[in-house]
Every structure is written in structure tokens, then in C-alpha cells.
CSV table of C-alpha atoms in Angstrom, one decimal:
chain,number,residue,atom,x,y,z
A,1,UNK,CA,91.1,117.6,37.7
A,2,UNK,CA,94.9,118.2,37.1
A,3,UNK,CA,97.1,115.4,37.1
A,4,UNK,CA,100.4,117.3,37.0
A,5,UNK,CA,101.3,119.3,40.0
A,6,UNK,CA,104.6,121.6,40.7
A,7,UNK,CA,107.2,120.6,42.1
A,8,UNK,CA,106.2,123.0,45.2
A,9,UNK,CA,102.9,121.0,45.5
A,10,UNK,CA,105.2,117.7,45.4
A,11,UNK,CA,107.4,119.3,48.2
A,12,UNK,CA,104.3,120.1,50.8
A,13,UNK,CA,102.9,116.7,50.3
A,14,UNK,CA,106.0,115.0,50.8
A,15,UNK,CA,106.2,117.1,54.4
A,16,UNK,CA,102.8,116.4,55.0
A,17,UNK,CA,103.3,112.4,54.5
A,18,UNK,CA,106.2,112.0,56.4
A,19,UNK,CA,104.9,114.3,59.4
A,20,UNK,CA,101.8,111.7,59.0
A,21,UNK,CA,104.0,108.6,58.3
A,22,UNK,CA,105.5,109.3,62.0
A,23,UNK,CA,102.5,109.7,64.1
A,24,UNK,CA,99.7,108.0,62.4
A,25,UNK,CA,101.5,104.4,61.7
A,26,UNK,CA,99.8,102.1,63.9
A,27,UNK,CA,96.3,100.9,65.4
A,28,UNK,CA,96.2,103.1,68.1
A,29,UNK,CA,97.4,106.4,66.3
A,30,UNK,CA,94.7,105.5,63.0
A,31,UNK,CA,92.0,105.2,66.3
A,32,UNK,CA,92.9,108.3,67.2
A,33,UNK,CA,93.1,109.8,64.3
A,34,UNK,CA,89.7,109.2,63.8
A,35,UNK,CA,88.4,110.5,66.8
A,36,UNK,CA,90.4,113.8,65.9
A,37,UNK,CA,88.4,114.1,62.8
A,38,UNK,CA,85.0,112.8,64.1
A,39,UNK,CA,85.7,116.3,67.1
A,40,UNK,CA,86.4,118.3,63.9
A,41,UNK,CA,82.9,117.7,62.6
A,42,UNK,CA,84.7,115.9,59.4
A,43,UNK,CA,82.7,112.6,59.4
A,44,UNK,CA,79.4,112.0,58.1
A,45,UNK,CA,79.3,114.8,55.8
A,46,UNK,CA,75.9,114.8,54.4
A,47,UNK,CA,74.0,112.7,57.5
A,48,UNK,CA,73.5,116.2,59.3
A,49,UNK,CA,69.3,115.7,57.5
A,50,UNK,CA,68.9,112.5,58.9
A,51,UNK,CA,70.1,113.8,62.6
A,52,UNK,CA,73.2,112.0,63.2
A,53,UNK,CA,75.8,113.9,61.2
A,54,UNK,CA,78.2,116.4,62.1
A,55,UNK,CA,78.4,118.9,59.4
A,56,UNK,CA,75.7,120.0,57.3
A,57,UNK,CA,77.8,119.2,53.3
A,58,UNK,CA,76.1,119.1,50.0
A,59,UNK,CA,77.1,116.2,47.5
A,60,UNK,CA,79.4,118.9,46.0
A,61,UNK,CA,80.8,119.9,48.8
A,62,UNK,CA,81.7,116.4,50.1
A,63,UNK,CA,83.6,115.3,46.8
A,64,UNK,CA,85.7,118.7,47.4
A,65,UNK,CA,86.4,117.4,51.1
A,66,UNK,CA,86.9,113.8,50.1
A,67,UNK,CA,89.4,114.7,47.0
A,68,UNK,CA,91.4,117.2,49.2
A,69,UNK,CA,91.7,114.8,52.2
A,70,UNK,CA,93.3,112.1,49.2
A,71,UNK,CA,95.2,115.2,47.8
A,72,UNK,CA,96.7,116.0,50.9
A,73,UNK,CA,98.5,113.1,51.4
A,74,UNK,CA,96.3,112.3,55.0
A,75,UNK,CA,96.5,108.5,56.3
A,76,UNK,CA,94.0,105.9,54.8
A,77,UNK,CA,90.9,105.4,57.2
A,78,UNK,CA,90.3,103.2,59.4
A,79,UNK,CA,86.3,104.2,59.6
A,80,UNK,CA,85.8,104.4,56.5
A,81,UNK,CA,83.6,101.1,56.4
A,82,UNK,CA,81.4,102.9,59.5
A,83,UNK,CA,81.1,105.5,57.9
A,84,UNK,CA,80.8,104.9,53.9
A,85,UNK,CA,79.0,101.7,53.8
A,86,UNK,CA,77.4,100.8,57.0
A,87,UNK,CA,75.9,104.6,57.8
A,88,UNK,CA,74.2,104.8,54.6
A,89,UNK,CA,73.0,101.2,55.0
A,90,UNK,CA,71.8,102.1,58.3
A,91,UNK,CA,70.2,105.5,57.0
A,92,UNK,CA,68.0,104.1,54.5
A,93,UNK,CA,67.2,100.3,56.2
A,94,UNK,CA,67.5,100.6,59.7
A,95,UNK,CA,65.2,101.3,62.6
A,96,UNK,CA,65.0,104.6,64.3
A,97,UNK,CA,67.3,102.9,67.2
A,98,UNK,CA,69.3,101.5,65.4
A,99,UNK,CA,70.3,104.8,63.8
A,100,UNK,CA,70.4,106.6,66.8
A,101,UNK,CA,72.8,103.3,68.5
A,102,UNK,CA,75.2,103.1,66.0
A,103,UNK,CA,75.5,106.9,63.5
A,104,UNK,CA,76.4,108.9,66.6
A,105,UNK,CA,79.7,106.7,67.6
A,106,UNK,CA,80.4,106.5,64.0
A,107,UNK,CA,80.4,110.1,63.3
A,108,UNK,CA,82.8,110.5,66.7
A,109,UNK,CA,85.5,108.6,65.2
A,110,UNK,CA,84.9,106.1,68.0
A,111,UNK,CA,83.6,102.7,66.5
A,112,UNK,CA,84.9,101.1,63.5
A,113,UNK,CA,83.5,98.5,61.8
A,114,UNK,CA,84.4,95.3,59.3
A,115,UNK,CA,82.4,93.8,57.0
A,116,UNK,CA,81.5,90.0,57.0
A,117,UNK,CA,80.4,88.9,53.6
A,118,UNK,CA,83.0,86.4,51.6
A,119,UNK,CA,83.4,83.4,52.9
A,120,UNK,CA,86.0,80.5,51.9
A,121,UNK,CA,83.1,79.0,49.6
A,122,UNK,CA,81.5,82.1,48.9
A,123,UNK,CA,83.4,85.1,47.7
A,124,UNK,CA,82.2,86.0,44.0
A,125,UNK,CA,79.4,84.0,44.6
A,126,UNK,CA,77.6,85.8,47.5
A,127,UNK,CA,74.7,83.9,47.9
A,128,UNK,CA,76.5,80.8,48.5
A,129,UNK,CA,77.4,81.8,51.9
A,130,UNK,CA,77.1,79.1,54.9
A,131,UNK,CA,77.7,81.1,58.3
A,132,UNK,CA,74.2,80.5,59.8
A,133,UNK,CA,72.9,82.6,62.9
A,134,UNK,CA,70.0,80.7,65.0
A,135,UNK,CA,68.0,82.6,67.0
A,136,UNK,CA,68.1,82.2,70.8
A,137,UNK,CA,65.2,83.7,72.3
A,138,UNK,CA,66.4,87.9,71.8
A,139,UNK,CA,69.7,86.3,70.6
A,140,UNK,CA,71.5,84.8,67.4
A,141,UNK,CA,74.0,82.1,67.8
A,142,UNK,CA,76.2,82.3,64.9
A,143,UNK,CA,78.4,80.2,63.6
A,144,UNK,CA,80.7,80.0,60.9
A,145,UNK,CA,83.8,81.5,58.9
A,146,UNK,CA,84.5,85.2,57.2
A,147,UNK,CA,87.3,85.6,55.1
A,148,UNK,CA,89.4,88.8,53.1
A,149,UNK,CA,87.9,91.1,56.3
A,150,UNK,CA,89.4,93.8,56.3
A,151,UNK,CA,90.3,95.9,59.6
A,152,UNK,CA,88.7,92.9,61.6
A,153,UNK,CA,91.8,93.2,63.5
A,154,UNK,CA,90.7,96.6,64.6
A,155,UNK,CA,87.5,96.8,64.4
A,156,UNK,CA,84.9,97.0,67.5
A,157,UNK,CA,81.5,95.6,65.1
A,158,UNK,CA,81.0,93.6,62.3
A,159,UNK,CA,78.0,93.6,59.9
A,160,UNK,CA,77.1,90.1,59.4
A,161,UNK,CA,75.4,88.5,56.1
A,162,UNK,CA,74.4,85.0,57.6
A,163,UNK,CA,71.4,82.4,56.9
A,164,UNK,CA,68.8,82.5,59.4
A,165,UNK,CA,66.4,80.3,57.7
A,166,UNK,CA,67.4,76.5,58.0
A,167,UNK,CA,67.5,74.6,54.5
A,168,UNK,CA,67.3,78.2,52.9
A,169,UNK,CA,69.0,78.2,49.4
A,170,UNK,CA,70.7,81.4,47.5
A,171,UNK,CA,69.5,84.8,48.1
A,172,UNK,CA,66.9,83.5,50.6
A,173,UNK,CA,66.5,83.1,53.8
A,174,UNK,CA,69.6,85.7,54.7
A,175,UNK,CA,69.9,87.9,57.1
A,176,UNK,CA,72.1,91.3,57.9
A,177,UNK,CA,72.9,91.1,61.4
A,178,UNK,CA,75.4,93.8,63.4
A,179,UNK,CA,77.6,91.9,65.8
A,180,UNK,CA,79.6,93.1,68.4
A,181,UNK,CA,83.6,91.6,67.7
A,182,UNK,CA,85.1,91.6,71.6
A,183,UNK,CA,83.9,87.8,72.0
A,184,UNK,CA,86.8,86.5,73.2
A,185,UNK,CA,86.3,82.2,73.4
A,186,UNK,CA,83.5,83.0,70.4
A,187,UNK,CA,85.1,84.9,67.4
A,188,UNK,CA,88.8,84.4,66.3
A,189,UNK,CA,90.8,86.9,64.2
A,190,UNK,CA,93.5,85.9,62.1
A,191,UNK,CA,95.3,87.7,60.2
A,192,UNK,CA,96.4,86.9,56.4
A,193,UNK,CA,99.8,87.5,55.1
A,194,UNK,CA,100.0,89.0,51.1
A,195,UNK,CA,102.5,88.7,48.7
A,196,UNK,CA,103.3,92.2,50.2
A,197,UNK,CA,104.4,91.6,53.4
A,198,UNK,CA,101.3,93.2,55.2
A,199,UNK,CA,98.2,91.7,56.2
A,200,UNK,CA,95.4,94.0,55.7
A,201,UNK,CA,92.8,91.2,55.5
A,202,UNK,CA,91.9,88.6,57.8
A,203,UNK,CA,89.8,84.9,58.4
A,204,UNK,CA,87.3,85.6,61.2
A,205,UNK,CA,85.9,82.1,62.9
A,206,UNK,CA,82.1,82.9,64.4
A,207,UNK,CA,81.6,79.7,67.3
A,208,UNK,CA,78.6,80.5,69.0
A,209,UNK,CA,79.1,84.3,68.7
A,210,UNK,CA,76.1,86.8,69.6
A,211,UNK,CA,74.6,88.9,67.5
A,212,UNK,CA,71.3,90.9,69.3
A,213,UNK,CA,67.5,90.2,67.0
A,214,UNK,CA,67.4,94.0,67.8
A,215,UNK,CA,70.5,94.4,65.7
A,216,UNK,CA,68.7,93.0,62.5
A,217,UNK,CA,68.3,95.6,59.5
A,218,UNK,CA,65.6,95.7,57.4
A,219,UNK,CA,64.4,92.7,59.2
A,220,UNK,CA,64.2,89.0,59.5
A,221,UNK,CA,65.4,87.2,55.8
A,222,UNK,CA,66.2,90.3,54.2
A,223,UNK,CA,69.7,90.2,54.1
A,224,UNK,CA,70.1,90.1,50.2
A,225,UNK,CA,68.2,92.9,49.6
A,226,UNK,CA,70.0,95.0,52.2
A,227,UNK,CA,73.7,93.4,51.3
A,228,UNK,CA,72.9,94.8,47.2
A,229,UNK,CA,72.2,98.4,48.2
A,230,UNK,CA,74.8,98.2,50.5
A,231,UNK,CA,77.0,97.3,47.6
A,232,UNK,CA,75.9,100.2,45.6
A,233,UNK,CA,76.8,102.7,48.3
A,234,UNK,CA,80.7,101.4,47.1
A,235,UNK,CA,80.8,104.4,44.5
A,236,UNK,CA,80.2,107.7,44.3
A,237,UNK,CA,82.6,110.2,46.9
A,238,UNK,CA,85.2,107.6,48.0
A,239,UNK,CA,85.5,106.8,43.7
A,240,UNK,CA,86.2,110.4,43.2
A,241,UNK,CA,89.0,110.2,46.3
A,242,UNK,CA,90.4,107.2,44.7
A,243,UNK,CA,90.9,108.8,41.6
A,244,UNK,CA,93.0,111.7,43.4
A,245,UNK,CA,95.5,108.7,44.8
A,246,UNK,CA,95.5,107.3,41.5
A,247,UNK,CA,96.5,110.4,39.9
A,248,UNK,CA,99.1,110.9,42.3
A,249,UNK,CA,100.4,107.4,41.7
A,250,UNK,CA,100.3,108.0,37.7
A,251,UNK,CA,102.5,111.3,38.5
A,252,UNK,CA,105.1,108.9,40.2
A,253,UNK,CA,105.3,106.5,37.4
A,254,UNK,CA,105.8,109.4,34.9
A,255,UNK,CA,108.5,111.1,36.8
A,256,UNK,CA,110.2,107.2,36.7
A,257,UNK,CA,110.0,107.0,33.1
A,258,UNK,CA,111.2,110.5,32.6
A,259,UNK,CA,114.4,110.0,34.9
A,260,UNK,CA,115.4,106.5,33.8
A,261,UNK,CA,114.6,107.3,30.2
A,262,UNK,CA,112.0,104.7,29.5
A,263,UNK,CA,109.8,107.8,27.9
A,264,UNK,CA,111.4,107.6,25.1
A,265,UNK,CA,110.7,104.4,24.0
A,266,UNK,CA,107.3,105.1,21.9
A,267,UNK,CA,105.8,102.0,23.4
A,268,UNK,CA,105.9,103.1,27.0
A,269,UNK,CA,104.8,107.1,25.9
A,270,UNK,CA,101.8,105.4,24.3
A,271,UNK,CA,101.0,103.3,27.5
A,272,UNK,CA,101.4,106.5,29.6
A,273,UNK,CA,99.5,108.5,27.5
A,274,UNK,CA,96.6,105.6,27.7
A,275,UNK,CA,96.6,105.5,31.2
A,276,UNK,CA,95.7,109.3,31.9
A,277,UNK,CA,93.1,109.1,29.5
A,278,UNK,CA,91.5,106.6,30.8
A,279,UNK,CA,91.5,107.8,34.5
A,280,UNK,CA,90.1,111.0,32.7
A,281,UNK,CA,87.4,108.8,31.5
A,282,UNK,CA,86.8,107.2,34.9
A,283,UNK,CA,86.2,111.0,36.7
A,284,UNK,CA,84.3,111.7,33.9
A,285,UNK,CA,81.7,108.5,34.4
A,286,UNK,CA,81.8,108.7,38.5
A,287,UNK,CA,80.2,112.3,38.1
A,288,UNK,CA,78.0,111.2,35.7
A,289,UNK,CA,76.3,108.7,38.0
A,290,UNK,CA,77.4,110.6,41.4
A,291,UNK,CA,74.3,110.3,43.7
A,292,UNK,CA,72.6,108.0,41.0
A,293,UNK,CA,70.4,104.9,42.8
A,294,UNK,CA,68.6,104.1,39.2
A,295,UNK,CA,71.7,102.3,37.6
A,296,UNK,CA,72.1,98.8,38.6
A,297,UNK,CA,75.0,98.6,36.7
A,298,UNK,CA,76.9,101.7,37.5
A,299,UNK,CA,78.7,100.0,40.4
A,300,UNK,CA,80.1,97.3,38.3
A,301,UNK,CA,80.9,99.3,35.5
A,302,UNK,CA,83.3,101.7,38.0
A,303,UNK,CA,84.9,98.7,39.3
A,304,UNK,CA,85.6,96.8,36.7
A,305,UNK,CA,87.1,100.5,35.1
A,306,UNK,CA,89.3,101.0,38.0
A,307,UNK,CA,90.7,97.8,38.9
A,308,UNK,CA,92.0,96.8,35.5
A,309,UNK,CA,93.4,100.4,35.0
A,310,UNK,CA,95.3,100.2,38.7
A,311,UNK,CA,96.6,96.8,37.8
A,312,UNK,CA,98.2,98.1,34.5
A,313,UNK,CA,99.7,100.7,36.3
A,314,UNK,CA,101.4,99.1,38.9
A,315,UNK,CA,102.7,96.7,36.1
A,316,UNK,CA,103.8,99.8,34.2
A,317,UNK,CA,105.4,101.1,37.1
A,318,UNK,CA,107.9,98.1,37.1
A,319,UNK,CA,108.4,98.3,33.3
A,320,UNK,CA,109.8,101.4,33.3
A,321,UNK,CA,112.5,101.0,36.1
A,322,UNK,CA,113.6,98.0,34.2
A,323,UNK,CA,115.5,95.9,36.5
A,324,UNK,CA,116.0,98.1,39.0
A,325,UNK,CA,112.2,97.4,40.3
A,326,UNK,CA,113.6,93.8,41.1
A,327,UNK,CA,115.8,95.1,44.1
A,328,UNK,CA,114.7,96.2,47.3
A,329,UNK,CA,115.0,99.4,49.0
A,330,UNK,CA,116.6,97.9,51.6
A,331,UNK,CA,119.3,94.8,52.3
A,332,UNK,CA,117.7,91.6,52.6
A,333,UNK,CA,117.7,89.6,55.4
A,334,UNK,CA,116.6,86.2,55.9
A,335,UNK,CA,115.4,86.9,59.5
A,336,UNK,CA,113.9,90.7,59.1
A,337,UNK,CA,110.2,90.7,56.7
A,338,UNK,CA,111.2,92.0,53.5
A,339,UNK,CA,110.4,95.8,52.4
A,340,UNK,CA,108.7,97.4,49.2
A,341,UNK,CA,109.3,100.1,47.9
A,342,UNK,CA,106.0,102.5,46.8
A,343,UNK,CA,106.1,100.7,43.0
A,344,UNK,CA,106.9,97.4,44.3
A,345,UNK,CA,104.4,97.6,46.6
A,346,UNK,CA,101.4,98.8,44.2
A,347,UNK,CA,102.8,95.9,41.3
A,348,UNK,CA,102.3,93.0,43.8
A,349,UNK,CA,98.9,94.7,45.9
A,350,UNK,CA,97.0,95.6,42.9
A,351,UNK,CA,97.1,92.3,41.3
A,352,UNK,CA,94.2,91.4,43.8
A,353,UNK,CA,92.2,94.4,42.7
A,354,UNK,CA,90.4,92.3,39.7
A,355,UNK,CA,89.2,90.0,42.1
A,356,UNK,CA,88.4,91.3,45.3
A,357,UNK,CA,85.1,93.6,46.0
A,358,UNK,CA,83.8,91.0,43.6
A,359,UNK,CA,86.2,89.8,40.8
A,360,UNK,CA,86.0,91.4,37.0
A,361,UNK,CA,84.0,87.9,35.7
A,362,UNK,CA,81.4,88.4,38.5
A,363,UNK,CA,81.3,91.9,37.6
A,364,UNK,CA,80.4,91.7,33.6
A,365,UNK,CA,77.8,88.8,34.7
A,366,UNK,CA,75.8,91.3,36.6
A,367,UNK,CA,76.2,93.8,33.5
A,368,UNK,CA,75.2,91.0,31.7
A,369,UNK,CA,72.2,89.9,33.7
A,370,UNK,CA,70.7,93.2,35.0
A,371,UNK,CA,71.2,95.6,32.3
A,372,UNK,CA,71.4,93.9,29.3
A,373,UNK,CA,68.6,91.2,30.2
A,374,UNK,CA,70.8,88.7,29.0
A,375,UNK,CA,69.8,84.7,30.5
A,376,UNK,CA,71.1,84.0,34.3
A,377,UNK,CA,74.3,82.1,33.9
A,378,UNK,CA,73.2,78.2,35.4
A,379,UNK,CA,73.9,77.4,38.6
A,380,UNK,CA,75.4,74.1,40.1
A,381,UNK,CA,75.8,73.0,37.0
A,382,UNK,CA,79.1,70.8,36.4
């Protein structure tokens, strides 16, 4: 993996944003962006043995498709939760109609999905969620709140992790249910606003919503053990296309230091020179456990690897503008939303990236407690 590229390279992906930048920039062009790679046969790479793919793809081969589609510059995806987390869920827990229900649309680009597991009470802490679902003859009633849901705005399903047994405590008693988000009158969206501006997340408020007992995977009070290998789909491909944006973010912050001379402060060559080892280090450990399902901790090793590394960056990225990174690209105006620039913007997002997707103490705890045996850390304990 090279993490310089030539100033030609630069040039074509700077066409190719700004092309994309124009006619992929809001909910309707990402929709259809979707569906234009779902007709191209370029999602689901791999499903084609479990008969609900498009194109046949060995592990290799989808890493070289994943990295390229990141290299490229190409929009972020809106399906990506469909079709990274909930298809492989799907594959190895749910029910041959379920499979054939949900895969196909996913593949097609034309259902995207959210995913409803931290709660206001209950983000680290997973199994201290409170959104309950009571079953109504072939229904679910559930009620309850979601929060940090990304793309519930646009999305058309949800999967659910809500308590079906009454007086159930913890792990038990949970369920993963897939419910359908046009409700009007019975699920709210509402959006969050970040110290960026944007408002990639959202609260979603369940009153009554509907959720079909034929839409239960891996059955009735099995929702933990479903929710954890969902969790463990997180890595793999998509690390190894993260890596490819992070390179091209590292490139960006050396080309800063370069022009406004911060590289030649010793400090600031050693922190550079830290950083692309370490992102070195962090291909180097997502091949060695691509395709692994043996490691418990391999998930939370990866994460807490990346997000401490993209939160140093983005607060090297301000460093070595100096105080130039403190003014906007644009005149400020107390009645227009303030803009970022691309360094700004990375500072101020990636200081979430320790804590959301399960923050970096949560993390070291399951290190802690799965692979080094160590005792449980107590719980309820004041």
C-alpha cells in the first residue's frame, strides 16, 4: 500500500470528487447512486454462494474493489449498513425467508437500512438497553428511544435490539427485530446537530411501532448473541477501505506541513513519521485477521487502533497550519451555518471516534475480559 501518490494521481481524483461532489450531494442522488451500483452487479460481493449476491468475488478480490472504490475518491455509502452489517447478519442467522425478503433489495441498491442499538442509557453499555417490543399476536409493539442512528433519516428499515422478555435483565431476554421505518404517528426521526455543522446521526422515538414476529433473527431472546456477531462483521473489507481514506487524509496533512513549513520543526517530522507507521501497522493487522471469526478480540483491537490514530491526525492537521486552521474558508455570517474546511472538519468529527461504535474504555474491557480472562468489571455497583 503506497501512501504517496503523483501529483497526476492527485489531479484525477480531484476531477473525479468534484464531478461526484456535484451530482451525488444529497438523499436522493446517494439513493440513486446506489441503485446505479446494485444494476452494476457491485454490491454484495461475495453473497453470490449463499444465492442472493450479484457478483461472484473472492475475499481478495473484494478488498481490491473496496480499496479502489475509497481510492477513487467515490461518495460515502448510503447502504453500506444493508449491506456490510445486516447481509452478513442475515447470511449466517436468518431464516431462509428472511434472506430471500431482505438480500435481494439490498444487493439492488434499493433498501437502506439503520441500526438501532444505543440508547440514551445505554450506549457503551449495550445490554442496558430499555426499548421493549411486546408481542401482539404475529406483531411486536415496540416502544422506546434509539440514539447516534445513523442514516435513520434515510433509511427505509431498521434492525432493532429490544427486550422482549418482561423483568429480563442484561444480555437476556433481548431480541433482534427488523422493523420497517415509514410509521408515520409511531416512529419519530430527529436529527442531531455536531460540532460540525452536519447531522449525520439521529434520536429515533419507537411509540407503538410494528415490528413483524416473522422478522425476528435467530429467534425469540436471542438478540445478544446475534447483536455480538453482528459486531464482529464491523472489520475486515470496509477496515482495509478505511485505511485507503486515511491514507489519503495523511497525504493532505503532509503536503500542509511541507507548504507552510511546519516540517521542519523536528517535532512535527517525528509525529508525521509516527503516524504512517502506524497506519502501516494497522493494514498490516487487518490482513492478518481478514476473514478471521476465532478472535474475540480482533474487533476491538482494530478499533481502538484506528480511532486514536484518526483522532491524532486530525489534531495534527490543525497543528501544522498554525493559526490559519482557526479561520474559515469562507466569511462568517451570523445567519448562514458556518463551513469547514476538509482539516477543520476531520479535527472536530474525529474527536467522537474514541467513543462512538463503542468508546476506547469499553473497548480494552472486552480485551480485558474475553482474551485475557481477566475478572468482569462489577456491575451497578456505586
Amino acid at each position: 500500500m503506497d501512501f504517496g501518490f503523483s501529483e497526476e494521481d492527485d489531479a484525477f481524483r480531484r476531477e473525479v470528487r468534484e464531478w461526484l461532489a456535484a451530482h451525488v450531494n444529497s438523499a436522493p442522488d446517494r439513493r440513486t447512486w446506489e441503485r446505479t451500483l446494485g444494476a452494476a452487479g457491485w454490491i454484495g460481493l461475495g453473497w453470490a454462494e449463499a444465492g442472493y449476491g450479484n457478483r461472484t468475488a473472492t475475499l481478495t478480490q473484494q478488498v481490491a474493489w473496496a480499496e479502489e472504490y475509497a481510492r477513487s475518491g467515490a461518495p460515502p455509502r448510503s447502504g453500506h449498513i444493508g449491506e456490510n452489517l445486516l447481509a452478513p447478519t442475515l447470511i449466517a442467522h436468518g431464516t431462509d425467508e428472511q434472506k430471500k425478503r431482505f438480500l435481494p433489495p439490498v444487493a439492488a441498491g434499493e433498501e437502506l437500512w439503520c441500526q438501532g442499538y444505543s440508547e440514551p442509557g445505554a450506549g457503551s453499555d449495550l445490554a442496558g438497553i430499555r426499548t421493549v417490543a411486546v408481542r401482539d399476536g404475529e406483531r411486536y409493539r415496540i416502544s422506546g428511544q434509539k440514539i447516534w442512528t445513523s442514516l435513520a433519516h434515510e433509511a427505509d428499515w431498521c434492525f432493532v435490539l429490544a427486550r422482549t422478555e418482561p423483568d429480563s435483565r442484561r444480555h437476556h431476554g433481548l431480541s433482534f427485530l427488523l422493523v420497517p421505518m415509514d410509521q408515520p404517528g409511531r416512529i419519530e426521526v430527529r436529527p442531531i446537530r455536531q460540532m460540525t455543522g452536519t447531522s449525520d446521526f439521529n434520536e429515533v422515538f419507537f411509540d407503538g411501532a410494528h415490528a413483524r414476529v416473522a422478522h425476528v433473527v435467530g429467534g425469540e431472546g436471542q438478540g445478544w448473541r446475534v447483536a455480538m456477531s453482528l459486531l464482529g462483521f464491523e472489520r475486515g473489507v470496509s477496515t482495509l477501505a478505511q485505511q485507503i481514506g486515511f491514507a489519503e487524509e495523511l497525504g493532505r496533512v503532509v503536503r500542509a506541513a511541507e507548504e507552510t513549513g511546519a516540517a521542519r520543526d523536528p517535532v512535527v517530522r517525528a509525529l508525521l513519521v509516527r503516524q504512517w507507521a502506524e497506519l502501516r501497522t494497522m493494514r498490516w493487522n487487518a490482513l492478518r485477521t481478514l476473514g478471521g471469526s476465532e478472535d474475540p478480540g480482533a474487533p476491538s483491537v482494530a478499533k481502538l487502533l484506528w480511532a486514536g490514530w484518526h483522532q491524532r491526525l486530525g489534531e495534527l492537521a490543525v497543528r501544522v497550519r498554525g493559526a490559519a486552521a482557526s479561520v474559515g474558508p469562507a466569511d462568517w455570517s451570523p445567519t448562514a451555518p458556518y463551513e469547514l474546511d476538509a482539516d477543520q472538519h476531520l479535527f472536530l468529527f474525529s474527536r467522537a471516534d474514541t467513543i462512538y461504535g463503542g468508546s476506547d474504555q469499553v473497548q480494552r474491557t472486552i480485551i480485558a475480559e474475553r482474551v485475557l480472562g481477566l475478572p468482569r468489571e462489577p456491575k451497578g455497583v456505586v
